[in-house]
Amino acid sequence: MAKRGKFGILISGTGSNMKALVQAAEQKQIPADVSFVGSDNPRAPGLEWARERGFDTFVVDYEHIMSFGRASRSERRDVAESDLRYELWHREYDLLCLAGFMRLLSPKSVDELSPDPDQPRIMNIHPSLLPAFPGTDGYGDTWRYGCKVGGCTVHFVDHGEDTGPIIDQLAYHFAPADTPDSIRAKGLELEHWLYPRCVERFFRGRLSVRLNSAGRRVVLVKP
Ligand code: GRF
């Protein structure tokens, strides 16, 4: 029997995408097991859930580290990131899934954790149809802009903010009665469907990265 893969998950908050990934792995839709759940936030509700389920969990308390008095902001961020890399370094995983992890990984961390840009191994889910509305509030930004369509994107992580090769996207129309809360709820429902399927494709060897004619790295999905 083929060896099952392993993936780690990083969260900052509720962890509803983490739960969708855990469920898909437990139901064997994803042919891999969750090897750990990490967070930058000791109070993340999703972390408690993961602990209760018996997962290996860890915290790198960014807020605490970022409050260190004398160091500069970038020095403090370096400390937090090197702590994060240390936690990841002694854990086993084939893929790292950012699931509502609200911290940017520096190019140094991306290069160390995912050294070959042609075989990336960090994935993220983002609440907008990238490249529109990168950043921390994709659904809110889509709403405030007055878009008629919103959506979510799963992509590999590169050096930029939400700029990496796109794996897949799902879209929905806004209805006249929609509110910021209702579009977030619609979006999350799509996220929970899409993210496990992208992770599944990764572990089934269906994703490859190529340079396209515009010189951009893009993802090819094998049937
Ligand atoms: C999701 O909308 C995700 O796309 C974004 O942050 C939110 C996290 O939600 N990056 P959850 O913690 O997975 O419930």
Coordinates of C-alpha atoms and ligand atoms in Angstrom, one line a residue:
M1 CA 0.0 0.0 0.0
A2 CA 1.3 3.5 -0.9
K3 CA 2.6 5.5 2.1
R4 CA 0.1 8.2 3.2
G5 CA 1.4 11.8 3.0
K6 CA 1.4 14.3 5.8
F7 CA 0.4 17.9 6.0
G8 CA 0.6 20.6 8.7
I9 CA -1.9 23.4 9.2
L10 CA -1.3 26.9 10.5
I11 CA -4.3 29.0 11.8
S12 CA -4.9 32.2 13.6
G13 CA -8.6 32.1 14.5
T14 CA -11.7 30.0 14.3
G15 CA -10.1 27.3 12.1
S16 CA -13.2 26.4 10.0
N17 CA -10.9 25.6 7.1
M18 CA -8.7 23.5 9.3
K19 CA -11.8 21.5 10.3
A20 CA -12.7 21.0 6.7
L21 CA -9.2 19.7 6.0
V22 CA -9.2 17.5 9.0
Q23 CA -12.6 16.0 8.1
A24 CA -11.4 15.4 4.5
A25 CA -8.3 13.6 5.7
E26 CA -10.3 11.5 8.2
Q27 CA -12.8 10.5 5.5
K28 CA -9.8 9.6 3.3
Q29 CA -10.8 12.1 0.6
I30 CA -7.3 13.5 1.1
P31 CA -4.8 10.7 1.0
A32 CA -2.7 12.2 3.7
D33 CA -2.8 12.7 7.5
V34 CA -2.7 16.0 9.5
S35 CA 0.6 16.0 11.3
F36 CA 0.2 19.1 13.4
V37 CA -1.7 22.4 13.9
G38 CA 0.3 25.5 14.7
S39 CA -0.8 29.1 15.5
D40 CA 0.5 32.6 16.0
N41 CA -2.4 33.2 18.5
P42 CA -2.5 31.3 21.8
R43 CA -6.2 32.1 22.1
A44 CA -7.3 30.9 18.6
P45 CA -10.5 28.9 19.2
G46 CA -9.3 26.4 16.5
L47 CA -6.2 25.6 18.5
E48 CA -8.3 24.4 21.4
W49 CA -10.4 22.3 19.0
A50 CA -7.2 20.7 17.6
R51 CA -5.8 20.0 21.1
E52 CA -9.1 18.3 22.1
R53 CA -8.9 16.1 19.0
G54 CA -5.4 15.0 20.1
F55 CA -3.4 16.7 17.4
D56 CA 0.2 17.8 18.0
T57 CA -0.2 21.6 18.4
F58 CA 2.2 24.5 19.0
V59 CA 2.0 28.3 19.4
V60 CA 4.4 31.0 18.4
D61 CA 2.9 34.0 20.2
Y62 CA 3.6 36.7 17.6
E63 CA 1.7 39.4 19.6
H64 CA 3.9 38.8 22.7
I65 CA 7.1 38.7 20.6
M66 CA 6.0 41.9 18.7
S67 CA 5.6 43.7 22.1
F68 CA 9.3 43.3 23.0
G69 CA 10.4 46.8 23.9
R70 CA 13.9 47.6 22.5
A71 CA 14.1 45.7 19.2
S72 CA 12.9 47.2 15.9
R73 CA 9.7 45.9 14.3
S74 CA 11.6 44.0 11.7
E75 CA 13.9 42.4 14.3
R76 CA 10.9 41.3 16.3
R77 CA 9.3 39.8 13.3
D78 CA 12.5 38.0 12.5
V79 CA 12.4 36.5 16.0
A80 CA 8.8 35.4 15.6
E81 CA 9.6 33.8 12.2
S82 CA 12.7 32.0 13.4
D83 CA 10.7 30.6 16.3
L84 CA 8.0 29.5 13.7
R85 CA 10.7 27.9 11.5
Y86 CA 12.2 26.1 14.4
E87 CA 8.8 24.6 15.3
L88 CA 8.3 23.5 11.7
W89 CA 11.8 22.3 11.3
H90 CA 11.4 19.4 13.7
R91 CA 8.0 18.3 12.4
E92 CA 7.4 16.1 9.4
Y93 CA 5.2 17.3 6.6
D94 CA 5.0 17.2 2.8
L95 CA 2.7 20.3 2.6
L96 CA 2.1 23.2 4.8
C97 CA -1.5 24.6 4.6
L98 CA -2.2 28.2 5.8
A99 CA -5.8 28.1 6.9
G100 CA -6.7 31.6 8.1
F101 CA -3.1 32.2 9.2
M102 CA -3.0 36.0 9.4
R103 CA 0.8 36.5 9.2
L104 CA 2.8 37.1 6.1
L105 CA 5.7 34.7 5.7
S106 CA 8.9 36.6 4.8
P107 CA 10.8 35.5 1.6
K108 CA 13.5 34.0 3.9
S109 CA 10.9 31.7 5.5
V110 CA 9.3 30.8 2.2
D111 CA 12.7 29.9 0.8
E112 CA 13.6 27.8 3.8
L113 CA 10.2 26.0 4.1
S114 CA 9.6 25.6 0.3
P115 CA 13.0 25.8 -1.4
D116 CA 12.0 25.0 -4.9
P117 CA 9.5 27.4 -6.5
D118 CA 8.8 24.8 -9.2
Q119 CA 7.7 22.4 -6.5
P120 CA 6.1 24.6 -4.0
R121 CA 4.9 23.1 -0.7
I122 CA 3.0 25.9 1.1
M123 CA -0.7 26.5 0.2
N124 CA -3.0 29.3 1.2
I125 CA -6.7 30.0 1.0
H126 CA -7.7 33.6 0.3
P127 CA -11.2 35.1 0.5
S128 CA -11.3 36.9 -2.8
L129 CA -10.9 36.2 -6.5
L130 CA -7.1 36.9 -6.7
P131 CA -5.4 38.9 -8.0
A132 CA -8.2 41.2 -6.9
F133 CA -8.2 42.2 -3.2
P134 CA -5.1 40.6 -1.7
G135 CA -4.6 41.4 2.0
T136 CA -6.4 40.7 5.2
D137 CA -10.0 41.4 4.4
G138 CA -10.8 40.0 1.0
Y139 CA -14.6 39.6 1.5
G140 CA -14.9 43.1 3.1
D141 CA -12.8 44.7 0.3
T142 CA -14.9 42.9 -2.4
W143 CA -18.1 44.2 -0.7
R144 CA -16.9 47.8 -0.2
Y145 CA -15.8 48.0 -3.9
G146 CA -19.3 47.2 -5.0
C147 CA -18.4 44.0 -6.9
K148 CA -21.3 41.9 -8.2
V149 CA -19.3 38.6 -7.9
G150 CA -17.0 37.5 -5.1
G151 CA -15.1 34.3 -4.5
C152 CA -12.2 32.5 -3.0
T153 CA -8.8 31.3 -4.2
V154 CA -6.4 28.6 -3.3
H155 CA -2.8 29.3 -4.3
F156 CA 0.7 28.3 -3.6
V157 CA 2.7 30.8 -1.5
D158 CA 5.6 32.8 -3.1
H159 CA 7.4 35.9 -1.9
G160 CA 4.5 38.3 -2.4
E161 CA 1.3 38.9 -0.5
D162 CA -1.3 36.5 -2.0
T163 CA 0.6 36.5 -5.3
G164 CA 1.6 32.9 -5.7
P165 CA 0.5 30.5 -8.5
I166 CA -3.3 30.0 -8.4
I167 CA -4.5 26.4 -8.0
D168 CA -8.3 26.9 -8.2
Q169 CA -11.0 29.5 -7.6
L170 CA -14.8 29.5 -6.9
A171 CA -17.1 32.5 -7.4
Y172 CA -20.6 33.5 -6.3
H173 CA -23.0 36.3 -7.3
F174 CA -24.0 38.9 -4.8
A175 CA -27.8 39.1 -4.2
P176 CA -29.5 42.4 -3.5
A177 CA -30.2 41.4 0.1
D178 CA -26.6 40.4 0.8
T179 CA -24.7 42.0 3.7
P180 CA -21.0 41.7 4.6
D181 CA -21.9 38.9 6.9
S182 CA -23.9 36.9 4.4
I183 CA -21.2 37.2 1.7
R184 CA -18.6 36.0 4.2
A185 CA -20.8 33.0 5.0
K186 CA -21.3 32.2 1.3
G187 CA -17.6 32.5 0.7
L188 CA -16.6 30.3 3.7
E189 CA -19.0 27.6 2.4
L190 CA -17.1 27.6 -0.9
E191 CA -13.8 27.7 0.9
H192 CA -14.6 24.5 2.8
W193 CA -15.4 22.8 -0.4
L194 CA -12.5 24.0 -2.4
Y195 CA -9.5 23.8 0.0
P196 CA -9.7 20.0 0.7
R197 CA -10.0 19.4 -3.1
C198 CA -6.9 21.4 -3.8
V199 CA -5.0 19.5 -1.0
E200 CA -6.3 16.2 -2.4
R201 CA -5.0 17.1 -5.9
F202 CA -1.6 17.9 -4.4
F203 CA -1.3 14.5 -2.7
R204 CA -2.6 12.7 -5.8
G205 CA 0.3 14.2 -7.7
R206 CA -2.1 16.2 -10.0
L207 CA -0.5 19.6 -9.6
S208 CA 2.6 20.8 -11.4
V209 CA 4.1 24.3 -11.9
R210 CA 5.2 25.6 -15.2
L211 CA 6.4 29.0 -16.6
N212 CA 3.8 30.3 -19.0
S213 CA 4.5 32.4 -22.2
A214 CA 4.3 35.5 -20.1
G215 CA 7.1 34.3 -17.8
R216 CA 4.7 33.7 -14.9
R217 CA 4.6 30.5 -12.8
V218 CA 1.2 28.8 -13.2
V219 CA -0.3 25.6 -11.9
L220 CA -1.3 22.9 -14.3
V221 CA -3.9 20.5 -13.0
K222 CA -3.7 16.9 -14.4
P223 CA -7.1 15.3 -15.1
Ligands
GRF1 C1 -11.0 32.6 5.7 O1 -11.9 33.4 5.0 C2 -9.7 32.5 4.9 O2 -9.9 32.6 3.5 C3 -9.0 33.7 5.4 O3 -9.3 33.8 6.8 C4 -10.5 33.2 7.0 C5 -10.2 32.1 8.1 O4 -11.4 31.5 8.5 N1 -7.6 33.7 5.1 P1 -11.2 30.1 9.4 O5 -10.3 30.5 10.5 O6 -10.7 29.0 8.5 O7 -12.6 29.9 9.9

